[in-house]
Coordinates of C-alpha atoms and ligand atoms in Angstrom, one line a residue:
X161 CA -8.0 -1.7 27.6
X162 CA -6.0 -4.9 26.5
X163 CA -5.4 -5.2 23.0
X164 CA -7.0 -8.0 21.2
X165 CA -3.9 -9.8 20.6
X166 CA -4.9 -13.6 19.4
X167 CA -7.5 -11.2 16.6
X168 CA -4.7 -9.4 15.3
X169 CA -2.1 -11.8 15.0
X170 CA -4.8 -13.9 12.9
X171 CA -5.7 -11.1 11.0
X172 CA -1.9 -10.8 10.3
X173 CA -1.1 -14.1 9.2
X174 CA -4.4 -14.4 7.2
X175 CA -2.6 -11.2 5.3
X176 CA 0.3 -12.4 4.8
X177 CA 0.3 -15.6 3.0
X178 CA 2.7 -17.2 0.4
X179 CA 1.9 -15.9 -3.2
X180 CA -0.5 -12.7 -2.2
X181 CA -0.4 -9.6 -1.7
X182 CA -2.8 -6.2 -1.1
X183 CA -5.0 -4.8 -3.7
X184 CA -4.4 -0.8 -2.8
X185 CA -7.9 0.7 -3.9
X186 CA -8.1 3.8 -1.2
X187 CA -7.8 6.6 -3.9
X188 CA -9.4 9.6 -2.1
X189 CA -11.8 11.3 -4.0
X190 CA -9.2 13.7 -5.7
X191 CA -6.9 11.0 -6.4
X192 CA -9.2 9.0 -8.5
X193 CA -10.3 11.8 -10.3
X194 CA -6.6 11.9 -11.9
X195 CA -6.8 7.9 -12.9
X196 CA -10.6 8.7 -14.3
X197 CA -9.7 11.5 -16.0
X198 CA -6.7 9.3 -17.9
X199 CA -9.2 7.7 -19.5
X200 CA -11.9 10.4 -20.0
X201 CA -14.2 9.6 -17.8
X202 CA -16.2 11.8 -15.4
X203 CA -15.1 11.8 -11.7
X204 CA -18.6 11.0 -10.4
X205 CA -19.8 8.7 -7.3
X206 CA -21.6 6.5 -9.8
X207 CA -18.3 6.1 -11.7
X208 CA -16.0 5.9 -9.1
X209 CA -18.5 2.5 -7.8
X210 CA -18.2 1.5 -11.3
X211 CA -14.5 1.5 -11.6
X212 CA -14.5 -0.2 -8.1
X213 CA -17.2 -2.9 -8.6
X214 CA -15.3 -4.1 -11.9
X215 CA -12.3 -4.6 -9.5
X216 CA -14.0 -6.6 -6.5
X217 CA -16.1 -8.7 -8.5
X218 CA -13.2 -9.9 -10.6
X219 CA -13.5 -13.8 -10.1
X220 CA -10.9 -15.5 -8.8
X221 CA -8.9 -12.7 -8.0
X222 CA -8.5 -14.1 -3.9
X223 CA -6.0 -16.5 -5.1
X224 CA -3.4 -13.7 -5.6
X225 CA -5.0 -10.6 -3.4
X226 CA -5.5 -11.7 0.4
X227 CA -6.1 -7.7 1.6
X228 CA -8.1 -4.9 -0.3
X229 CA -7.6 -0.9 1.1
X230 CA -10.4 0.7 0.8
X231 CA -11.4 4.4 0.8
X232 CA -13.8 6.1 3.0
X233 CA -16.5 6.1 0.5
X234 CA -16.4 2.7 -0.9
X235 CA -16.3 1.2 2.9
X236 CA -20.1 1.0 2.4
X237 CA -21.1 1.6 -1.0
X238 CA -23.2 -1.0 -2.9
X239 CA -22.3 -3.5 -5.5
X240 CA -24.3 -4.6 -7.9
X241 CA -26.3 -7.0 -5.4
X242 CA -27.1 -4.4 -2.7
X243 CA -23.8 -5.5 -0.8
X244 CA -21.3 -3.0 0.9
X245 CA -18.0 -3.8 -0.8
X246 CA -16.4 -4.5 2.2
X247 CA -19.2 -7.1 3.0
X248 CA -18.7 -8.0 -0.9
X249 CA -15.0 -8.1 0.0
X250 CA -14.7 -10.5 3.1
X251 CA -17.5 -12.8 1.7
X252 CA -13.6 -13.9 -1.1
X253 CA -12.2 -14.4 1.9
X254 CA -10.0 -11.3 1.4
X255 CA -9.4 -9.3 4.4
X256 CA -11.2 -5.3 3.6
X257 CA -8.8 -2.8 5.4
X258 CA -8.7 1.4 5.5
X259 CA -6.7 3.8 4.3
X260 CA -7.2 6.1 8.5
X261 CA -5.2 8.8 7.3
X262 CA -6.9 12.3 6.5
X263 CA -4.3 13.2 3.6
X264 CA -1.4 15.6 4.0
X265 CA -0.7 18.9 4.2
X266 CA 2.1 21.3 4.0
X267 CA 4.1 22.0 7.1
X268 CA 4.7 25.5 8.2
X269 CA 8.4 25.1 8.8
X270 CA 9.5 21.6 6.2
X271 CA 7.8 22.8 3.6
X272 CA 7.8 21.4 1.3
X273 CA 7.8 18.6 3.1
X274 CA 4.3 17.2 4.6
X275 CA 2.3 16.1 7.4
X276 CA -0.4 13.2 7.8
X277 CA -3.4 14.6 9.2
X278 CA -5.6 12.6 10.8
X279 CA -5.0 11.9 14.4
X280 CA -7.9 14.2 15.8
X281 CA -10.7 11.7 16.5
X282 CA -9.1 9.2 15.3
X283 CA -10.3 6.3 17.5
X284 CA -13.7 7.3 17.5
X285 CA -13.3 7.4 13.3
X286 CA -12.4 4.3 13.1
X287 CA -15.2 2.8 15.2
X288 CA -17.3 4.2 12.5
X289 CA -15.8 2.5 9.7
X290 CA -15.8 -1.0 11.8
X291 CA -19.4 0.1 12.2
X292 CA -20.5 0.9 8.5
X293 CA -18.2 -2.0 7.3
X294 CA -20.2 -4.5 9.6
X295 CA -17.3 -5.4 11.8
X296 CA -15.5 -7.1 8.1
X297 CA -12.6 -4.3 8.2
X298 CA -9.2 -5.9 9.5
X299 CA -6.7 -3.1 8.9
X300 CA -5.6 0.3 8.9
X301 CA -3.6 2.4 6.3
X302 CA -1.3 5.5 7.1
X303 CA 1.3 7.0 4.7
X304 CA 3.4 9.8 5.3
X305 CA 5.2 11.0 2.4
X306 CA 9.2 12.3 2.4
X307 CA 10.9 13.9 0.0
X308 CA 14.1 13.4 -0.9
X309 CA 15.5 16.6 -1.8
X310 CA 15.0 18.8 -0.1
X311 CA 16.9 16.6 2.3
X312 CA 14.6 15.8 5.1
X313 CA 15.4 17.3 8.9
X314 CA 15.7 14.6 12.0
X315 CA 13.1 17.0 13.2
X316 CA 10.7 16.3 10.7
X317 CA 10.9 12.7 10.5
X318 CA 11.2 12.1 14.4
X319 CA 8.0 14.3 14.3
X320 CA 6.0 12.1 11.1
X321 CA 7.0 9.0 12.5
X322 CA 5.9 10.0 16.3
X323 CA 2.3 10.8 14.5
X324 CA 2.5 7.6 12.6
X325 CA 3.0 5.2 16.1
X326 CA 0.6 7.1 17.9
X327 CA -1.7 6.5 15.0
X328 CA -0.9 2.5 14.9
X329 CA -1.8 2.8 18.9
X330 CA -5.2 3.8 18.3
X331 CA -5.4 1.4 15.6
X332 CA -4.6 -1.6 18.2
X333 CA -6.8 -0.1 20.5
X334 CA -9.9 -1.2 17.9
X335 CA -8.5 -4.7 16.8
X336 CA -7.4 -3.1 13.4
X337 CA -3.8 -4.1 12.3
X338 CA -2.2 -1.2 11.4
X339 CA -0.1 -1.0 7.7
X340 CA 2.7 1.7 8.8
X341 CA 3.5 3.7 4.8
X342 CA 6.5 5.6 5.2
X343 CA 7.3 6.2 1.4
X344 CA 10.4 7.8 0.3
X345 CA 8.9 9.3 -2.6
X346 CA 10.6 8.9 -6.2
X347 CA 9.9 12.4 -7.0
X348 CA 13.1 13.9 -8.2
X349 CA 16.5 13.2 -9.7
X350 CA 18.2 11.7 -6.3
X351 CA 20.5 8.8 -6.5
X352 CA 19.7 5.4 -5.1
X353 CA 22.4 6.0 -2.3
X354 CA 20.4 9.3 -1.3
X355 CA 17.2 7.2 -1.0
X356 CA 18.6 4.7 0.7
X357 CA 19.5 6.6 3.5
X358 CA 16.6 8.7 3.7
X359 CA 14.7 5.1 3.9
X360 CA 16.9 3.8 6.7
X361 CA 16.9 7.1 8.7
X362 CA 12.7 6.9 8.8
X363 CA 12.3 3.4 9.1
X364 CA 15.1 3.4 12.4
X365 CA 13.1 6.5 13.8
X366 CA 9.5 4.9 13.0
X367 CA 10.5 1.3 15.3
X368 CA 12.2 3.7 17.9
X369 CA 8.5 5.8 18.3
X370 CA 6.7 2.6 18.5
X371 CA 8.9 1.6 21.5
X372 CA 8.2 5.2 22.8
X373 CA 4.5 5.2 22.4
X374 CA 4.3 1.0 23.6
X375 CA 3.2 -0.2 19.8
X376 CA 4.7 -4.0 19.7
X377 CA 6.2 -3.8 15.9
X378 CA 4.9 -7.8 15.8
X379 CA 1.3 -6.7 15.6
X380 CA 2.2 -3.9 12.6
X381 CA 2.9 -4.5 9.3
X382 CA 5.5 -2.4 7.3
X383 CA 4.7 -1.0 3.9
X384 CA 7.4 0.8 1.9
X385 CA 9.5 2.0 -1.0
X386 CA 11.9 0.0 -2.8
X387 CA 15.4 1.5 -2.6
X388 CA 15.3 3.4 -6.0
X389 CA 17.0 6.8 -7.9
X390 CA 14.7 9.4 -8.4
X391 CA 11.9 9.3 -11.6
X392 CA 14.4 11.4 -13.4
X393 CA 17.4 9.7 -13.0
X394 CA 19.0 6.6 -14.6
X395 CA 17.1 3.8 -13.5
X396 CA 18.8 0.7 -11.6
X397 CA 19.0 -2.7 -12.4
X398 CA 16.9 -4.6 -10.4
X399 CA 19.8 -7.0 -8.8
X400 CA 20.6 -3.6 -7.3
X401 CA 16.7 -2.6 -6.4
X402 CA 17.1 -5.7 -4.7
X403 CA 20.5 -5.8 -2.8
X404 CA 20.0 -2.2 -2.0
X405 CA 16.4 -2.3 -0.8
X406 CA 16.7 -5.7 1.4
X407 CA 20.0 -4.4 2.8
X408 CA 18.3 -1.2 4.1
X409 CA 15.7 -3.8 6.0
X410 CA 18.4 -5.9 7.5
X411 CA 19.5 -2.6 9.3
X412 CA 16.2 -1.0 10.1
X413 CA 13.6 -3.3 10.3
X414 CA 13.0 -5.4 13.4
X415 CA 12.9 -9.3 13.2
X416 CA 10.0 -9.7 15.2
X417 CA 7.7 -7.4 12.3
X418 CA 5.9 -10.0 10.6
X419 CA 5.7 -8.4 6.6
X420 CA 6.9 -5.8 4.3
X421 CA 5.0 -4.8 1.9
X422 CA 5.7 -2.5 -1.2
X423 CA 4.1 0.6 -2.7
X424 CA 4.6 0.9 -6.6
X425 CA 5.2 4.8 -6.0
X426 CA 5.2 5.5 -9.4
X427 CA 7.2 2.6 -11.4
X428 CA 5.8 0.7 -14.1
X429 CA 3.3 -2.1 -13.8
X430 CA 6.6 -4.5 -15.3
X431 CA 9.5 -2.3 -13.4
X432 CA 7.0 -2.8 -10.0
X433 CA 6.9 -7.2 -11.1
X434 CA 10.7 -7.0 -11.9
X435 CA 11.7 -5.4 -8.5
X436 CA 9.7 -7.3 -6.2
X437 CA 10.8 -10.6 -8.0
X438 CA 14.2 -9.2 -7.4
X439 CA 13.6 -8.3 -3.8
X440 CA 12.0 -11.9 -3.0
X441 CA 15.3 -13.3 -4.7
X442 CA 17.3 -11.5 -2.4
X443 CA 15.2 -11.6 1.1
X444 CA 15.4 -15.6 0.2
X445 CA 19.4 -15.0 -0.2
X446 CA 19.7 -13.6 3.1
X447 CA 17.4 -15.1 5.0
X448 CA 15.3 -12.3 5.6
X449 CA 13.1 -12.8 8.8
X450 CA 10.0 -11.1 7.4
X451 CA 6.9 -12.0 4.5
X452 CA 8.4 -9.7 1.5
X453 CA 5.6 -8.9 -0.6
X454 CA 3.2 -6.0 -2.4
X455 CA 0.8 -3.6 -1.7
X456 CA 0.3 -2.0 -5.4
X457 CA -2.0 0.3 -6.4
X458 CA -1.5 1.6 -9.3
X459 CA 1.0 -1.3 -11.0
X460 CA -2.0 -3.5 -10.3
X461 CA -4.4 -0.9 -11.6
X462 CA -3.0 0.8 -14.9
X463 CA -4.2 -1.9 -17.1
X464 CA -7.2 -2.3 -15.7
X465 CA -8.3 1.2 -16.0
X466 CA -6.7 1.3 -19.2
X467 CA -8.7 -1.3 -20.8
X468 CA -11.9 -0.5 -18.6
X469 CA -12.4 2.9 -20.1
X470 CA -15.5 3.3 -18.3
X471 CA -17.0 1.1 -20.4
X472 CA -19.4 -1.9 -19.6
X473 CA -18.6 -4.0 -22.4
X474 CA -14.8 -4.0 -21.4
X475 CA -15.0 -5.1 -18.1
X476 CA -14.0 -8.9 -18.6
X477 CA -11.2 -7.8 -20.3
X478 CA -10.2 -5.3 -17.7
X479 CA -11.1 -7.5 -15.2
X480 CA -8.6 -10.2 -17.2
X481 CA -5.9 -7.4 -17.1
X482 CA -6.1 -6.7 -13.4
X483 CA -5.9 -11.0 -12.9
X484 CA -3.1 -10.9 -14.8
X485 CA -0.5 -8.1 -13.1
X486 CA -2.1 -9.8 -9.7
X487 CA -0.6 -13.5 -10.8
X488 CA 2.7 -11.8 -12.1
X489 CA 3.3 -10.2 -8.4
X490 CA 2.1 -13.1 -6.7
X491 CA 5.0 -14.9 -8.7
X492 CA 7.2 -12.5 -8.0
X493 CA 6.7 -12.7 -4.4
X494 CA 7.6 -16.2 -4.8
X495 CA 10.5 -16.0 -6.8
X496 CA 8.8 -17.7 -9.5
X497 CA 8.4 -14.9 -12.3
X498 CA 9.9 -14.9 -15.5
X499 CA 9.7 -12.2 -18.8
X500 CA 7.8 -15.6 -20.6
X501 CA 5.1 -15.7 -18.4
X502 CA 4.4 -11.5 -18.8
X503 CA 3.1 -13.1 -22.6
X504 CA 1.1 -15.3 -21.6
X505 CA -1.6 -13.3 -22.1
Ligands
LIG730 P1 1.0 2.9 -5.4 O1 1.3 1.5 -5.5 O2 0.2 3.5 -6.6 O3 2.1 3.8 -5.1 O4 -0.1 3.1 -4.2 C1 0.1 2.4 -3.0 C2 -0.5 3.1 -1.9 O5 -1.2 2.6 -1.1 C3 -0.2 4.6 -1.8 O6 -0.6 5.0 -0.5

């Protein structure tokens, strides 16, 4: 069947605009639980559309946030109106999308290392989701996690980033622009050199699949770590996050992929503003072909949740919280952020 090129190449650039960036909300079930639990509250379905509600009905929050991930659950479940919050969604303007992948699990032979599940069905899964979304869904989310340390075979990333093309294929194949998330995770005390290579190695393997399995890189969008040390080590400056991360690109990322966009994987709400500020600054530098911009989930979400605690009379405040880390990025992503305007609120 031919692809549905003129849809997906709108979708794309209705994604990737100046000064926005993607909302990550796909928590699975077991994932949210964690950020609930942070704040004492009970991991339950009314809860968990709570939590979510709070975050889609924030107003004005389109002007920063152009694509929201979604979750298999909260595809179709209600908001306060009777609306699916993907319906909710799309009716901003924002573009609903879905994380396809069926979580990880330990390989028999890279353990520790892990594997995406997920393929098995796949295309017949995500006609579902168009389905109970009402035709509003415009993407598809798919991360593989690598480790570091131990240091990861060829074999096992020629084998991740095989399942992660054929996985954007099928993605095509139902008008759905596939985000490709290879994260180098920042589990460990690694240096920035040893994640740096570990990102160029999977990044170089994941284009060369795509050739292999027929997936034109100019209809995917790339999300991804910034070049980093481990959570343990010594953290970088972030002219170096920068020069090191947008260097890696340069050598693995074709020209013709329209975007990058970043993961927080685990840095601060401020660390994940400073980074992608310094990032822009660079990509501008060396006139980087691609959109640079972010995908957070939790640096756009920690505050929220924080100030949220489950309660109803916080949620302008949270709501105010989750504007404000939203603005910051979207400055970032322009170059325009400054320390000064993290007070102003
Ligand atoms: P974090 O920004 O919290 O790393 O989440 C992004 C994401 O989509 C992980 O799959």
């Amino acid at each position: 069947m031919p692809l549905d090129t003129a849809k997906l190449k709108n979708t794309i650039q209705k994604i990737l605009v100046q000064g926005k960036g993607i909302l990550a909300a796909d928590e699975s079930t077991s994932t949210i639980k964690k950020r609930l639990e942070s704040i004492k509250v009970e991991n339950t379905e009314a809860n968990r559309r709570a939590y979510r509600n709070m975050l889609f009905t924030t107003p004005g929050y389109e002007k920063y946030i152009s694509g929201v991930i979604l979750y298999d659950e909260t595809v179709d479940q209600k908001d306060d109106m009777g609306r699916t919050f993907s319906e909710l969604i799309a009716s901003h303007g924002v573009i609903p999308g879905i994380k396809s992948d069926g979580g990880k699990e330990e390989h028999p032979t890279w353990a520790p290392q892990t594997i995406t599940r997920g393929l098995k069905g796949l295309g017949k899964q995500l006609d579902e989701w168009i389905a109970r979304s009402n035709g509003t869904l415009g993407f598809t989310k798919w991360r593989q996690v690598i480790l570091v340390e131990p240091e990861p075979s060829i074999a096992f990333i020629d084998y991740s980033m095989h399942v992660m093309a054929e996985q954007a294929a099928w993605s095509l194949s139902r008008g759905l622009v596939p985000i490709c998330e290879p994260e180098v995770l920042m589990d460990g005390i690694h240096t920035k050199d040893q994640c740096s290579v570990a990102t160029e190695r999977t990044l170089l393997t994941l284009y060369k699949k795509m050739k292999e399995h027929g997936v034109d890189p100019a209809l995917t969008i790339l999300k991804t770590n910034m070049v980093i040390s481990g959570k343990e080590t010594k953290t970088d400056t972030m002219e170096e996050v920068g020069k090191t991360t947008v260097a890696v690109f340069h050598k693995a990322v074709p020209s013709i992929v329209p975007g990058i966009v970043f993961l927080s994987g685990g840095q601060n709400s401020l660390q994940s503003t400073e980074n992608l500020h310094a990032c822009a600054k660079e990509a501008a530098a060396t006139h980087a072909p691609w959109v640079l911009s972010f995908s957070y989930g939790r640096a756009l979400q920690d505050d929220a949740l924080k100030t949220w605690e489950g309660k109803s009379e916080n949620i302008s405040r949270a709501q105010a919280a989750f504007l404000h880390r939203a603005k910051m990025n979207s400055l970032a992503q322009e170059g325009k952020w400054h320390m000064e305007l993290e007070r102003g609120t």
